[in-house]
mmCIF file of C-alpha atoms and ligand atoms in Angstrom:
data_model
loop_
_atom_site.group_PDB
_atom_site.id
_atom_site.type_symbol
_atom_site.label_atom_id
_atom_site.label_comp_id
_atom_site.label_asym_id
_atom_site.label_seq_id
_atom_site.Cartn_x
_atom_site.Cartn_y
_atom_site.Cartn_z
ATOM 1 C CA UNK F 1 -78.211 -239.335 129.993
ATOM 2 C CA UNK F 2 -74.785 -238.257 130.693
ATOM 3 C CA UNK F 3 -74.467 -235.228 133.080
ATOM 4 C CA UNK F 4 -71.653 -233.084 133.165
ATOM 5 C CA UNK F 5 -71.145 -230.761 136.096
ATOM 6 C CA UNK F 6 -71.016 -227.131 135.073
ATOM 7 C CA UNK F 7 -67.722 -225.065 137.381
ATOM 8 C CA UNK F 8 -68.605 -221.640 138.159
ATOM 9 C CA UNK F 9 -65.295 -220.679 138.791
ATOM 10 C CA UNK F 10 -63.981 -216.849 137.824
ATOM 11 C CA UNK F 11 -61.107 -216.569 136.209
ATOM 12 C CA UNK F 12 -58.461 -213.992 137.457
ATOM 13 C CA UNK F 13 -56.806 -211.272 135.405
ATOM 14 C CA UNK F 14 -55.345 -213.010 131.910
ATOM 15 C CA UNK F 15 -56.655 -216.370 132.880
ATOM 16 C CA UNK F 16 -57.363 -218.725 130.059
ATOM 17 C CA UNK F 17 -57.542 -222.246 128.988
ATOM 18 C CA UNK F 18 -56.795 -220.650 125.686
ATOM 19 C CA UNK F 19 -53.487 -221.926 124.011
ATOM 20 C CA UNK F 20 -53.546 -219.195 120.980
ATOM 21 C CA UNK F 21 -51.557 -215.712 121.376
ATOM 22 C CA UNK F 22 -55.005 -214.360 121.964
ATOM 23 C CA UNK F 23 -53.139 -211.112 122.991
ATOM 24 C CA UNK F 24 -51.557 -210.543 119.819
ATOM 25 C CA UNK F 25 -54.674 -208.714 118.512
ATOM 26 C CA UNK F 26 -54.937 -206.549 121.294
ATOM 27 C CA UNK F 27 -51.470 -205.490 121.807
ATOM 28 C CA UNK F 28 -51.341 -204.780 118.036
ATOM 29 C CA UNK F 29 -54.677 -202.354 118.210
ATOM 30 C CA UNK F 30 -53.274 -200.680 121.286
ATOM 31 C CA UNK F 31 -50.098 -199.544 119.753
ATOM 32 C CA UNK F 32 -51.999 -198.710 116.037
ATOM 33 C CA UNK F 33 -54.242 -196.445 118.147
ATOM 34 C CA UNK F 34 -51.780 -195.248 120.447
ATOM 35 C CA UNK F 35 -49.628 -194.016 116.985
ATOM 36 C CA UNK F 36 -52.280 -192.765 115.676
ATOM 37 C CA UNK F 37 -53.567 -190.303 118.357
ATOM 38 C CA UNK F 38 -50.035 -189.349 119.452
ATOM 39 C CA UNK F 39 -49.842 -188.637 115.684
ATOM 40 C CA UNK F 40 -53.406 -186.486 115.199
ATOM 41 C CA UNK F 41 -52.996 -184.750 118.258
ATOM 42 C CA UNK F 42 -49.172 -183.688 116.917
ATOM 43 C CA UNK F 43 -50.747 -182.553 113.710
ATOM 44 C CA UNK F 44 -54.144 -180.699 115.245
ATOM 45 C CA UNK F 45 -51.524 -178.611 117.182
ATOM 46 C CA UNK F 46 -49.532 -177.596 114.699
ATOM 47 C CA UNK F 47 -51.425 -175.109 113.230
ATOM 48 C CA UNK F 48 -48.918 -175.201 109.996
ATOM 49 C CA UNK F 49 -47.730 -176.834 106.855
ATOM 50 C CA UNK F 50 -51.245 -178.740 106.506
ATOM 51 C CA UNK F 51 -51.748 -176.902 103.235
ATOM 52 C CA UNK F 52 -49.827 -177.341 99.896
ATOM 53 C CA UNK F 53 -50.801 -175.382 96.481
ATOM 54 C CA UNK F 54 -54.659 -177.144 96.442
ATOM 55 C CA UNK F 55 -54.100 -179.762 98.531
ATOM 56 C CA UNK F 56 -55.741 -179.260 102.046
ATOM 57 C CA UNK F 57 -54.550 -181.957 105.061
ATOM 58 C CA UNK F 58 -57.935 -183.515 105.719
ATOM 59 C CA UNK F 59 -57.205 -183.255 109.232
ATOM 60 C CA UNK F 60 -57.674 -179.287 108.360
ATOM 61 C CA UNK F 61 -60.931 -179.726 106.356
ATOM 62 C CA UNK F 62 -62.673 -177.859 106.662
ATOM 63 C CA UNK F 63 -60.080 -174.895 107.807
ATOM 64 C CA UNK F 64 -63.252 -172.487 109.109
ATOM 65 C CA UNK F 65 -60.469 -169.971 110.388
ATOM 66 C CA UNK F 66 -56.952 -170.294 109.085
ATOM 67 C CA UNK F 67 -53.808 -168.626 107.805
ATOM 68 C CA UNK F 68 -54.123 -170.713 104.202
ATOM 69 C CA UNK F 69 -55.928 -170.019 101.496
ATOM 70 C CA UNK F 70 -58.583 -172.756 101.580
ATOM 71 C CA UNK F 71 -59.421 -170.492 104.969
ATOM 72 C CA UNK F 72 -63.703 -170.019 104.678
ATOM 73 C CA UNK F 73 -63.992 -167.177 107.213
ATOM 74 C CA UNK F 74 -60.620 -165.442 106.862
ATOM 75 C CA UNK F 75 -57.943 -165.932 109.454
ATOM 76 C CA UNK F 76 -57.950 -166.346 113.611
ATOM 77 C CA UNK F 77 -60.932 -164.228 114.580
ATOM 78 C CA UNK F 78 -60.220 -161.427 117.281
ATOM 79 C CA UNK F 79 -62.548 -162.937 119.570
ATOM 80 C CA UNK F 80 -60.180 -166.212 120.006
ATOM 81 C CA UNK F 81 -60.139 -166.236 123.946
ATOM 82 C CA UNK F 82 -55.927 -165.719 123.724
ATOM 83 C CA UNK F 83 -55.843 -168.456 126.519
ATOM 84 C CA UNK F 84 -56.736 -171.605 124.271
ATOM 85 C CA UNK F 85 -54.514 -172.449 121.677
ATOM 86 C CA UNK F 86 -55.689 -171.870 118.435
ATOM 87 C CA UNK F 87 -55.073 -174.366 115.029
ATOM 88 C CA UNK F 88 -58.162 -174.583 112.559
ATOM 89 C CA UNK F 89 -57.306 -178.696 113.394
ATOM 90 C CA UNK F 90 -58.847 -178.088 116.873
ATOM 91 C CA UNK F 91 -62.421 -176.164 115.922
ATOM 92 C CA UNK F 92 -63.314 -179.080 113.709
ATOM 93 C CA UNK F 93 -61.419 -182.857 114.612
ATOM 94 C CA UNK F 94 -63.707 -183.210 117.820
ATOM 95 C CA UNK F 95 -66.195 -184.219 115.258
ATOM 96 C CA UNK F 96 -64.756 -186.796 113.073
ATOM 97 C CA UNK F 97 -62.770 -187.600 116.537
ATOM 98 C CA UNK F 98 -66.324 -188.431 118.262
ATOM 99 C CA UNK F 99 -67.659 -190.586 115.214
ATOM 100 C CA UNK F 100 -64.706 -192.853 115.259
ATOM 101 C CA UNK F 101 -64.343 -193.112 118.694
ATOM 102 C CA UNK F 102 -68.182 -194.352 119.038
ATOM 103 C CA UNK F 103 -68.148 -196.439 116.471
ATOM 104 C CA UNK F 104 -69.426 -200.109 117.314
ATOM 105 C CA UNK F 105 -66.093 -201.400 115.894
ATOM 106 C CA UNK F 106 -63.418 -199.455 117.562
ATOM 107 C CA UNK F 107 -65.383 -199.623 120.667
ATOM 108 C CA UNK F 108 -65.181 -203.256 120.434
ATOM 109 C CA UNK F 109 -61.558 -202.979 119.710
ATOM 110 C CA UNK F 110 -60.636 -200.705 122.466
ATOM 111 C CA UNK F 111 -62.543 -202.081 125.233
ATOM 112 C CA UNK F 112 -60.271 -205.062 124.991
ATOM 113 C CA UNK F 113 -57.008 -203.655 123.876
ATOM 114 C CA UNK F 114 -57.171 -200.398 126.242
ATOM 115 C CA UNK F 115 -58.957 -201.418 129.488
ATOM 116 C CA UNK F 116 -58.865 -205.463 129.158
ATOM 117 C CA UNK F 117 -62.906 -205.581 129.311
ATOM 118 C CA UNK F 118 -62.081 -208.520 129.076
ATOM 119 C CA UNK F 119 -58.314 -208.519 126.685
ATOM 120 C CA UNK F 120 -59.886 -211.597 124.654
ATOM 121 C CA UNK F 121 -62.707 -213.814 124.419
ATOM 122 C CA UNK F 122 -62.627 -216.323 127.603
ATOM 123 C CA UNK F 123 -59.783 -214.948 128.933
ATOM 124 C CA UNK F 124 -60.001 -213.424 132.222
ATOM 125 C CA UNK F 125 -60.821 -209.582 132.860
ATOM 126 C CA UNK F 126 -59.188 -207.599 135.708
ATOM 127 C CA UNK F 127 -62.888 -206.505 137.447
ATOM 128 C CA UNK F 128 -65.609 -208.603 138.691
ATOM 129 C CA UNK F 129 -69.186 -205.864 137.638
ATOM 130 C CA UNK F 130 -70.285 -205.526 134.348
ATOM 131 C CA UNK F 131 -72.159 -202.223 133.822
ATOM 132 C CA UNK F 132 -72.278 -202.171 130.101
ATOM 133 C CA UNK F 133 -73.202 -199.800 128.088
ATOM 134 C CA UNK F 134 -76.555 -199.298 129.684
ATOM 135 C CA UNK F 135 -75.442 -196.795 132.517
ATOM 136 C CA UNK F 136 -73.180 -193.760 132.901
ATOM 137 C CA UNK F 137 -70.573 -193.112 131.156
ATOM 138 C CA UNK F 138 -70.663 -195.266 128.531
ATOM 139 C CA UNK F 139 -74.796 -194.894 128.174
ATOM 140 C CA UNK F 140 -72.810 -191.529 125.776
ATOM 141 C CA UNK F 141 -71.568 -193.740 123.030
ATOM 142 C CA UNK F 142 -75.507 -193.579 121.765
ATOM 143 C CA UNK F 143 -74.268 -190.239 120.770
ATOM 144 C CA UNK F 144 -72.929 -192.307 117.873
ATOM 145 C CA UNK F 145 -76.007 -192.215 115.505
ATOM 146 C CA UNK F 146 -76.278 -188.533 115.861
ATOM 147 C CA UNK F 147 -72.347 -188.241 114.392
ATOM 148 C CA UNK F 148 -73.144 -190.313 111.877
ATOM 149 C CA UNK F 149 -74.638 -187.123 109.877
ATOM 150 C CA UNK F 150 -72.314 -185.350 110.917
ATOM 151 C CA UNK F 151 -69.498 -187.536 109.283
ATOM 152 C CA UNK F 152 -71.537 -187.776 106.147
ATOM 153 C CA UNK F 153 -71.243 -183.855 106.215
ATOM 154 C CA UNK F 154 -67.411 -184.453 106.050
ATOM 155 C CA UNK F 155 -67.455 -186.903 103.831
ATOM 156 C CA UNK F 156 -68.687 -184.019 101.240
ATOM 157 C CA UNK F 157 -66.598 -181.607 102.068
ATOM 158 C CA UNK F 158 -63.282 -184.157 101.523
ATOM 159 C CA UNK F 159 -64.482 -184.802 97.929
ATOM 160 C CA UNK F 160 -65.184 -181.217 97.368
ATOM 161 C CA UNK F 161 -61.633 -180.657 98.506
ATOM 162 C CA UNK F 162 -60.361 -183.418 96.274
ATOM 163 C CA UNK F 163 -62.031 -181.514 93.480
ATOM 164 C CA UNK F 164 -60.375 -178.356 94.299
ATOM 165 C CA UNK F 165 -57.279 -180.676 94.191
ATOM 166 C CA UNK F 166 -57.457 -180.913 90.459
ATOM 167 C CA UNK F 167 -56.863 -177.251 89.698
ATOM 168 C CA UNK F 168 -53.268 -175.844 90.112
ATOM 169 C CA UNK F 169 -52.491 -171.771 89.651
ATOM 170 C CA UNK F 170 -49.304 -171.697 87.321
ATOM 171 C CA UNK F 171 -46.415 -170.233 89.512
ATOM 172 C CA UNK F 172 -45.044 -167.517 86.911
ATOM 173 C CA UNK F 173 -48.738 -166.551 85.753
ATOM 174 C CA UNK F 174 -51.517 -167.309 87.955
ATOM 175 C CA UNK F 175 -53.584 -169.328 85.848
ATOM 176 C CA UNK F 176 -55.399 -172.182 87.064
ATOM 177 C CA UNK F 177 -54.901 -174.975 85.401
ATOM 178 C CA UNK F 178 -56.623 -178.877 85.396
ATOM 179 C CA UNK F 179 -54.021 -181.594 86.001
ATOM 180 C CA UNK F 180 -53.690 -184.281 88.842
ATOM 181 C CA UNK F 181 -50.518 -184.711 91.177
ATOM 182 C CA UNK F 182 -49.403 -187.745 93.051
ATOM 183 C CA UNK F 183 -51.642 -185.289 96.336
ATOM 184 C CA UNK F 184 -54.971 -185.566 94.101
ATOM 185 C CA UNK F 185 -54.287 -189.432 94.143
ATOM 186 C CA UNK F 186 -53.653 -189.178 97.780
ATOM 187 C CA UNK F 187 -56.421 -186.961 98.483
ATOM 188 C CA UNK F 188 -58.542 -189.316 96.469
ATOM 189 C CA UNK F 189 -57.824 -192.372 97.785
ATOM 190 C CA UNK F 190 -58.273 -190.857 101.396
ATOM 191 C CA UNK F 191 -61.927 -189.683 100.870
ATOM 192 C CA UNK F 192 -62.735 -192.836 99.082
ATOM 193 C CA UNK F 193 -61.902 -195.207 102.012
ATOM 194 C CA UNK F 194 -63.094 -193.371 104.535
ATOM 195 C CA UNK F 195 -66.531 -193.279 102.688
ATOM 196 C CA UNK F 196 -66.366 -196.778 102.342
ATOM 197 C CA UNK F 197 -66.030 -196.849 106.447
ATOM 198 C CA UNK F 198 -68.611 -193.871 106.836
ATOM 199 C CA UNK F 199 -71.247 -195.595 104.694
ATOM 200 C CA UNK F 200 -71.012 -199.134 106.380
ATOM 201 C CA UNK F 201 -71.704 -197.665 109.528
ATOM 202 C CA UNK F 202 -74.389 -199.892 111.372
ATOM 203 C CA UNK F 203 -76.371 -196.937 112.295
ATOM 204 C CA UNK F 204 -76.750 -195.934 107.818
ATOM 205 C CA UNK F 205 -77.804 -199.715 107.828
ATOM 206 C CA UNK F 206 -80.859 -199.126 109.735
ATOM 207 C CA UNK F 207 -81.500 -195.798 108.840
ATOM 208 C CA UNK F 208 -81.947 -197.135 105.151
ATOM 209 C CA UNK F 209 -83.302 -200.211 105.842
ATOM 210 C CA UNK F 210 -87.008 -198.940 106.847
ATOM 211 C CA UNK F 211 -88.803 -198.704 109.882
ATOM 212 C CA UNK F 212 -88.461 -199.846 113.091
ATOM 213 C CA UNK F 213 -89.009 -204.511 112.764
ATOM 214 C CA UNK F 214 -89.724 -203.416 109.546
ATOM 215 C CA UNK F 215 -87.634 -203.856 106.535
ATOM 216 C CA UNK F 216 -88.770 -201.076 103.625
ATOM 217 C CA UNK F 217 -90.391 -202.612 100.476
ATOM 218 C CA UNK F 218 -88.961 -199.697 98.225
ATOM 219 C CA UNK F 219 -86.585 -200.897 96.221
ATOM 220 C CA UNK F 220 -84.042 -198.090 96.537
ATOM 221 C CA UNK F 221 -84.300 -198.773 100.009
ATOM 222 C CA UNK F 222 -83.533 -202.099 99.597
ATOM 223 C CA UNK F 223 -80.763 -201.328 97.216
ATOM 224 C CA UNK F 224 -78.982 -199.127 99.440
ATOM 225 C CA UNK F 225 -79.783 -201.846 102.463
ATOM 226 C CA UNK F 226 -77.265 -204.269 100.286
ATOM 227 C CA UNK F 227 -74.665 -201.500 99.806
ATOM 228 C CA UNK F 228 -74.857 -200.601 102.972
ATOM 229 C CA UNK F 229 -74.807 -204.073 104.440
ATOM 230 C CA UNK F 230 -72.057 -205.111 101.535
ATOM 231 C CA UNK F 231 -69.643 -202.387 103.216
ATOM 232 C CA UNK F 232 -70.585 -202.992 106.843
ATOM 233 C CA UNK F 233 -69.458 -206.279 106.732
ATOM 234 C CA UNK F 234 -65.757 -205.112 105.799
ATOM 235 C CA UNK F 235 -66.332 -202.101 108.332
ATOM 236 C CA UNK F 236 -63.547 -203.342 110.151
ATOM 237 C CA UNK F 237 -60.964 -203.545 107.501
ATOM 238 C CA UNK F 238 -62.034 -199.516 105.769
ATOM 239 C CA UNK F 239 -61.576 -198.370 109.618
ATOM 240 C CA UNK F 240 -58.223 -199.274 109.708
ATOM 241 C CA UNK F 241 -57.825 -198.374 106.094
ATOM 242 C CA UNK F 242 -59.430 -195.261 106.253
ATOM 243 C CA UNK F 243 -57.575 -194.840 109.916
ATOM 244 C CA UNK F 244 -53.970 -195.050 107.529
ATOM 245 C CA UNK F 245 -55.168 -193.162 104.400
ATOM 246 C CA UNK F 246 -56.219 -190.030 106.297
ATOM 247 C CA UNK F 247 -53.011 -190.180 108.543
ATOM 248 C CA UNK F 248 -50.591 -190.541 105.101
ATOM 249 C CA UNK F 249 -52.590 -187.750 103.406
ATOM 250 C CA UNK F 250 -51.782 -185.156 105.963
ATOM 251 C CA UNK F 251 -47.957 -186.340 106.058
ATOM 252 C CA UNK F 252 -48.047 -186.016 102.613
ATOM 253 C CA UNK F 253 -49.208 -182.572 102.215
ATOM 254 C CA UNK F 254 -47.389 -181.840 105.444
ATOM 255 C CA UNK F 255 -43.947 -183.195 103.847
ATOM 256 C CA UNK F 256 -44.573 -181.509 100.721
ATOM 257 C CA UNK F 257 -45.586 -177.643 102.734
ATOM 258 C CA UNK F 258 -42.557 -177.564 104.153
ATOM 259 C CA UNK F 259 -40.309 -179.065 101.505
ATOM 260 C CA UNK F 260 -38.915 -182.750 102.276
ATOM 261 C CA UNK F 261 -40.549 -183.856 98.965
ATOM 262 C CA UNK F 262 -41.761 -183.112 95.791
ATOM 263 C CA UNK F 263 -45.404 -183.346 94.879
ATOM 264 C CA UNK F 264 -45.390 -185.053 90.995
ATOM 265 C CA UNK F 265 -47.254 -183.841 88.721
ATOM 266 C CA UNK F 266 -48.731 -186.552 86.535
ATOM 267 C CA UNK F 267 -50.335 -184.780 83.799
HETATM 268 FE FE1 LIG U 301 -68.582 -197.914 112.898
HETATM 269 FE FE2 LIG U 301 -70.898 -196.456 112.781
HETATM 270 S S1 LIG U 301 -70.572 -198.457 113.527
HETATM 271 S S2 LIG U 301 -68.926 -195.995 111.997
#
């Protein structure tokens, strides 16, 4: 039998023996993520333009304390310590914020992209210990399955506030009429995709599956186990869909609010 000797050699920082731009990927994620929290953080501090007629930026949803009308418990309480800055954005994004930024995907993504841990497969990483995700800090991305309700909560309140996006109050009489705009489509679309990512989250996928080493015999459960499992497997693609859509909706509604463009009506 032929014996081949086996090199335990480390490779230094970038090292490889690979010959494909294996950095592409990574460089691409970093500056997509990079736009899109310089973006989000922008918007959360706003506190402006991020409603239009019925249209509500989901960034803003839902807009607990506000200046618009979609505001639940009236405007900026009294009580607002006048040292923090206030923007409805900021009460609720931590939330949505924390579910994405656990998520088995991204954190996949941005361990390599945004700390090189390691930038690629078999290419070389800049540190020597791997600690995983067994110890402190990153032992707090379990936090993940407990967001995951959370984001189901917000997936609920988007669609209600696509519904709400159907009804527009007639400027000259006040009457609320049904009709959809080029926003509802927006909207739409928006709450769609990122339901698509939300519901082909890995943690769903066991929560529906059955118990633990255990698949459920129900049949709903089973059926839901195959949606579930259908949409996980394109979990990458709806988080960077999703990651667009809900971006683009609050430009939209932000461009229409303070009048750059026109919001068609389409019937
Ligand atoms: Fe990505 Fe849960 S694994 S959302």
């Amino acid at each position: 039998m032929q014996v081949i000797p086996v090199v335990d050699g480390r490779r230094g920082f970038g090292q490889t023996a690979r010959r494909d731009a294996w950095w592409k990927t990574p460089a691409l994620i970093f500056v997509a993520l990079s736009l899109f929290v310089v973006y989000a953080t922008w918007a959360a501090f706003q506190n402006a333009h991020y409603a239009f007629g019925p249209y509500l930026s989901p960034f803003y949803s839902p807009e607990l304390f506000g200046a618009s009308s979609h505001a639940w418990l009236g405007p900026k309480p009294e009580w607002w310590p006048g040292l923090l800055p206030f923007s409805p954005a900021l009460i609720i994004l931590p939330f949505p914020g924390l579910f994405r930024l656990t998520c088995y995907y991204y954190r996949g993504a941005y361990y390599k992209s945004f700390w090189a841990d390691p930038p690629a497969c078999a290419v070389g990483e800049p540190r020597k210990h791997y600690r995983g995700e067994q110890s402190f800090p990153l032992i707090l991305q379990n936090i993940h399955r407990y967001f995951m309700w959370v984001a189901l909560v917000f997936i609920a309140l988007l669609a209600w506030d696509v519904w709400k996006a159907l009804w527009f109050a007639d400027p000259a009489t006040g009457q609320v009429h049904f009709g959809v705009g080029v926003g509802t489509l927006v909207l739409g679309t928006n709450v769609v995709l990122l339901a698509c990512y939300t519901w082909g989250c890995h943690v769903l996928r066991h929560v529906v599956g059955g118990r633990l080493n255990e698949m459920s015999k129900s049949p709903v459960c089973e059926y839901a186990y195959s949606c579930v499992s259908g949409l996980n497997g394109r979990h990458q693609l709806f988080a960077w869909c999703s990651l667009v859509s809900v971006m683009s909706a609050d430009l939209y509604v932000r461009l229409c609010s303070m009048g750059m463009i026109h919001d068609l009506r389409l019937f």
